[in-house]
Amino acid sequence: MDLKKLVNKGVDSLSPYEPGKPIEDLERDLGIKNAIKLASNENPIGPSPKVLQSIDAILKETHRYPDGNATRLKDSIAKKFNTSPNQVTIGNGSNDIIEFIARIFLGPDDSAIYSEHAFAVYPLVVRAVGAKGIEVPAKDFSHDLEAMLNAIEENTKLIFIANPNNPTGSFVELDELIDFLEKVPEDIIILLDQAYYDYSSFETRDADFDILKKFPNLVMSRSFSKAYGLAGFRVGYSVSSEGMANYLNRVRQPFNANSLALYAAEKALEDDEYMIQCLQLNSDQKKVLYEGLNSQGYEYLPSRGNFISFDCKKDSSEAYNKLLNEGVIVRSLGVYKMPNFLRVSIGLPEENLLFLEKLKLT
Ligand SMILES: *Cc1c(COP(=O)(O)O)cnc(C)c1O
């Protein structure tokens, strides 16, 4: 049997997504106990204590299926962000939502647009359904919105915008974004990926869900994996028109988000005080890392997220491996066509200092 012949051509063209190396793996490889991971843009402090204190109660109920409609979490999101629960769709991580959108709108005769150096999941989901991905060259490592408009083809159904973008940290300012949305033909869907919204909106003005009133072709996705510190639970969501949410619910598996995740997300939403602490730490530590990189002569890309990408001025896989041997896991950006760049997630103060220390050895 020749699997290659049987497999859908789009899927055959893919390579698996490469996640950051787990701490445990590195500790086993090196025989050490104190490795640090600054590779997956996780909240370094962890989930809110409110999540941890109350999760036991849910554990005892895990012989039951989760609430397939995620009613309570949708209500909490709607209330907090001033939208309707009927506009909210819960995903197993926001990657789940990104995949739903591709499956709903794209087939083999369609195309979708995303930027060069944009989040790696977009080409994966587009090609998996056999559609054509149009990658538009970036401008100074940011989305070139004008070029993205010009790249629209007859069969273009979908445009992805990551704002802030991972791994470049670039950000499209709100007025620029609105201007772009106004120019996109209304029969093209725009997925605005706001996985780092909490960080960006802490530092600047960012798009809220009320812009959906003006742009019914817009889907906004957000995540509990980054600022909320729930990456291991896998939970994210989108807010869209009710009509769009209805289609999202048709492709969503009945119990895509598990009961612990639903509960943790609901509790995390309640803890504003904790969130502000996390965001403040991120802002402060970003400055420490900027200064540290500067003083070692590295040029970095200013970031609106919880990570910084910087130019090593040589093949970054070498620096990556050296850091790895020193017990520090970061990300090298070869797969993002930025072969000289490393991305470091903003960690705890002591982790950031250790990273800067070890970087001197590379
Ligand atoms: C991390 C990330 C996501 C997805 O995160 P989930 O864990 O699936 O919610 C989506 N978009 C971008 C740009 C990201 O960096």
Short mmCIF file of N, CA, C and O and ligand atoms in Angstrom, two decimals, residues 17 40-41 91-98 118-122 162-167 193-196 221-226 230-231 234-237 307 336 343, ligand 1:
data_model
loop_
_atom_site.label_atom_id
_atom_site.label_comp_id
_atom_site.label_asym_id
_atom_site.label_seq_id
_atom_site.Cartn_x
_atom_site.Cartn_y
_atom_site.Cartn_z
N TYR A 17 3.42 20.34 13.18
CA TYR A 17 3.76 21.51 13.99
C TYR A 17 4.78 21.10 15.03
O TYR A 17 4.64 20.06 15.68
N SER A 40 7.22 28.70 24.82
CA SER A 40 5.86 28.54 24.31
C SER A 40 4.90 29.64 24.75
O SER A 40 3.69 29.45 24.71
N ASN A 41 5.47 30.76 25.18
CA ASN A 41 4.66 31.94 25.52
C ASN A 41 3.60 31.66 26.58
O ASN A 41 2.49 32.20 26.55
N GLY A 91 -13.56 26.67 22.08
CA GLY A 91 -12.67 25.74 21.39
C GLY A 91 -11.76 25.00 22.35
O GLY A 91 -11.53 25.45 23.47
N ASN A 92 -11.23 23.88 21.89
CA ASN A 92 -10.21 23.15 22.62
C ASN A 92 -8.88 23.87 22.31
O ASN A 92 -8.11 23.47 21.45
N GLY A 93 -8.68 24.99 22.99
CA GLY A 93 -7.66 25.95 22.58
C GLY A 93 -8.23 26.78 21.43
O GLY A 93 -9.19 26.36 20.79
N SER A 94 -7.64 27.96 21.21
CA SER A 94 -8.17 28.75 20.09
C SER A 94 -7.74 28.16 18.76
O SER A 94 -8.34 28.45 17.72
N ASN A 95 -6.74 27.29 18.76
CA ASN A 95 -6.39 26.57 17.53
C ASN A 95 -7.58 25.78 16.99
O ASN A 95 -7.72 25.60 15.78
N ASP A 96 -8.40 25.29 17.88
CA ASP A 96 -9.60 24.55 17.49
C ASP A 96 -10.48 25.46 16.62
O ASP A 96 -10.96 25.06 15.55
N ILE A 97 -10.68 26.69 17.08
CA ILE A 97 -11.49 27.67 16.36
C ILE A 97 -10.90 27.96 14.97
O ILE A 97 -11.62 28.02 13.97
N ILE A 98 -9.57 28.12 14.95
CA ILE A 98 -8.89 28.42 13.68
C ILE A 98 -9.16 27.29 12.68
O ILE A 98 -9.43 27.52 11.50
N ALA A 118 3.77 34.79 9.88
CA ALA A 118 2.60 34.74 10.78
C ALA A 118 2.52 33.37 11.44
O ALA A 118 3.28 32.45 11.10
N PHE A 119 1.61 33.24 12.35
CA PHE A 119 1.45 32.02 13.15
C PHE A 119 1.37 30.77 12.26
O PHE A 119 0.63 30.73 11.27
N ALA A 120 2.14 29.74 12.63
CA ALA A 120 2.34 28.56 11.78
C ALA A 120 1.09 27.72 11.57
O ALA A 120 1.04 26.90 10.64
N VAL A 121 0.09 27.91 12.41
CA VAL A 121 -1.10 27.06 12.29
C VAL A 121 -1.96 27.42 11.06
O VAL A 121 -2.65 26.57 10.52
N TYR A 122 -1.86 28.67 10.57
CA TYR A 122 -2.71 29.05 9.43
C TYR A 122 -2.44 28.21 8.18
O TYR A 122 -3.38 27.62 7.64
N ALA A 162 -3.06 37.89 12.63
CA ALA A 162 -2.68 37.62 14.02
C ALA A 162 -2.28 38.94 14.65
O ALA A 162 -1.34 39.59 14.18
N ASN A 163 -2.99 39.35 15.69
CA ASN A 163 -2.74 40.67 16.25
C ASN A 163 -2.82 40.65 17.77
O ASN A 163 -3.92 40.57 18.32
N PRO A 164 -1.69 40.76 18.49
CA PRO A 164 -0.31 40.76 17.99
C PRO A 164 0.03 39.46 17.28
O PRO A 164 -0.59 38.44 17.55
N ASN A 165 1.04 39.53 16.41
CA ASN A 165 1.47 38.33 15.71
C ASN A 165 2.52 37.57 16.52
O ASN A 165 3.36 38.17 17.18
N ASN A 166 2.44 36.29 16.46
CA ASN A 166 3.48 35.39 16.98
C ASN A 166 4.12 34.75 15.75
O ASN A 166 3.37 34.22 14.93
N PRO A 167 5.42 34.79 15.57
CA PRO A 167 6.48 35.11 16.53
C PRO A 167 7.09 36.51 16.44
O PRO A 167 8.05 36.78 17.16
N ASP A 193 -7.01 36.92 15.00
CA ASP A 193 -6.51 36.03 16.06
C ASP A 193 -5.92 36.91 17.17
O ASP A 193 -4.86 37.50 17.02
N GLN A 194 -6.63 36.98 18.28
CA GLN A 194 -6.21 37.84 19.41
C GLN A 194 -5.72 37.00 20.59
O GLN A 194 -6.08 37.26 21.74
N ALA A 195 -4.90 36.00 20.30
CA ALA A 195 -4.39 35.14 21.38
C ALA A 195 -3.64 35.94 22.45
O ALA A 195 -3.58 35.53 23.61
N TYR A 196 -3.08 37.11 22.04
CA TYR A 196 -2.30 37.92 23.00
C TYR A 196 -3.01 39.22 23.35
O TYR A 196 -2.39 40.19 23.78
N SER A 221 -10.85 35.57 17.66
CA SER A 221 -10.55 34.44 18.55
C SER A 221 -9.61 34.88 19.66
O SER A 221 -8.74 35.72 19.46
N ARG A 222 -9.82 34.32 20.83
CA ARG A 222 -8.95 34.60 21.99
C ARG A 222 -8.65 33.29 22.72
O ARG A 222 -9.33 32.29 22.50
N SER A 223 -7.63 33.35 23.57
CA SER A 223 -7.12 32.12 24.17
C SER A 223 -7.02 32.25 25.69
O SER A 223 -6.80 33.33 26.21
N PHE A 224 -7.17 31.13 26.37
CA PHE A 224 -6.86 31.08 27.80
C PHE A 224 -5.45 30.54 28.05
O PHE A 224 -5.05 30.33 29.19
N SER A 225 -4.73 30.27 26.95
CA SER A 225 -3.42 29.62 27.10
C SER A 225 -2.30 30.57 27.47
O SER A 225 -1.27 30.14 27.97
N LYS A 226 -2.46 31.83 27.17
CA LYS A 226 -1.32 32.74 27.32
C LYS A 226 -1.49 33.50 28.64
O LYS A 226 -1.11 32.99 29.66
N LEU A 230 -3.54 28.99 31.29
CA LEU A 230 -4.22 27.69 31.28
C LEU A 230 -3.84 26.85 30.06
O LEU A 230 -4.66 26.06 29.56
N ALA A 231 -2.61 26.98 29.57
CA ALA A 231 -2.23 26.31 28.32
C ALA A 231 -2.48 24.80 28.36
O ALA A 231 -2.89 24.20 27.37
N ARG A 234 -6.16 23.53 27.55
CA ARG A 234 -6.62 23.67 26.18
C ARG A 234 -8.02 24.28 26.14
O ARG A 234 -9.04 23.58 26.08
N VAL A 235 -8.07 25.59 26.20
CA VAL A 235 -9.37 26.25 26.04
C VAL A 235 -9.19 27.65 25.45
O VAL A 235 -8.27 28.40 25.80
N GLY A 236 -10.02 27.94 24.48
CA GLY A 236 -10.03 29.24 23.81
C GLY A 236 -11.44 29.48 23.29
O GLY A 236 -12.33 28.65 23.51
N TYR A 237 -11.66 30.60 22.63
CA TYR A 237 -13.01 30.86 22.14
C TYR A 237 -13.00 31.88 21.02
O TYR A 237 -11.99 32.55 20.79
N PHE A 307 6.55 37.77 24.60
CA PHE A 307 7.73 37.11 24.02
C PHE A 307 8.48 38.15 23.20
O PHE A 307 7.91 39.19 22.84
N TYR A 336 9.82 29.62 10.64
CA TYR A 336 9.09 30.85 10.29
C TYR A 336 9.85 31.66 9.24
O TYR A 336 9.59 32.84 9.05
N ARG A 343 13.29 33.25 19.50
CA ARG A 343 12.18 33.85 20.24
C ARG A 343 12.28 33.40 21.69
O ARG A 343 12.39 32.20 21.95
C1 LIG B 1 -0.57 30.39 21.06
C2 LIG B 1 -1.32 30.94 19.90
C3 LIG B 1 -2.60 30.49 19.55
C4 LIG B 1 -3.30 29.30 20.09
O1 LIG B 1 -3.32 29.03 21.32
P1 LIG B 1 -4.31 27.96 21.98
O2 LIG B 1 -3.46 27.36 23.02
O3 LIG B 1 -4.74 26.98 20.93
O4 LIG B 1 -5.45 28.77 22.46
C5 LIG B 1 -3.24 31.09 18.51
N1 LIG B 1 -2.69 32.09 17.83
C6 LIG B 1 -1.47 32.56 18.12
C7 LIG B 1 -0.93 33.68 17.31
C8 LIG B 1 -0.74 31.99 19.15
O5 LIG B 1 0.50 32.40 19.39
#
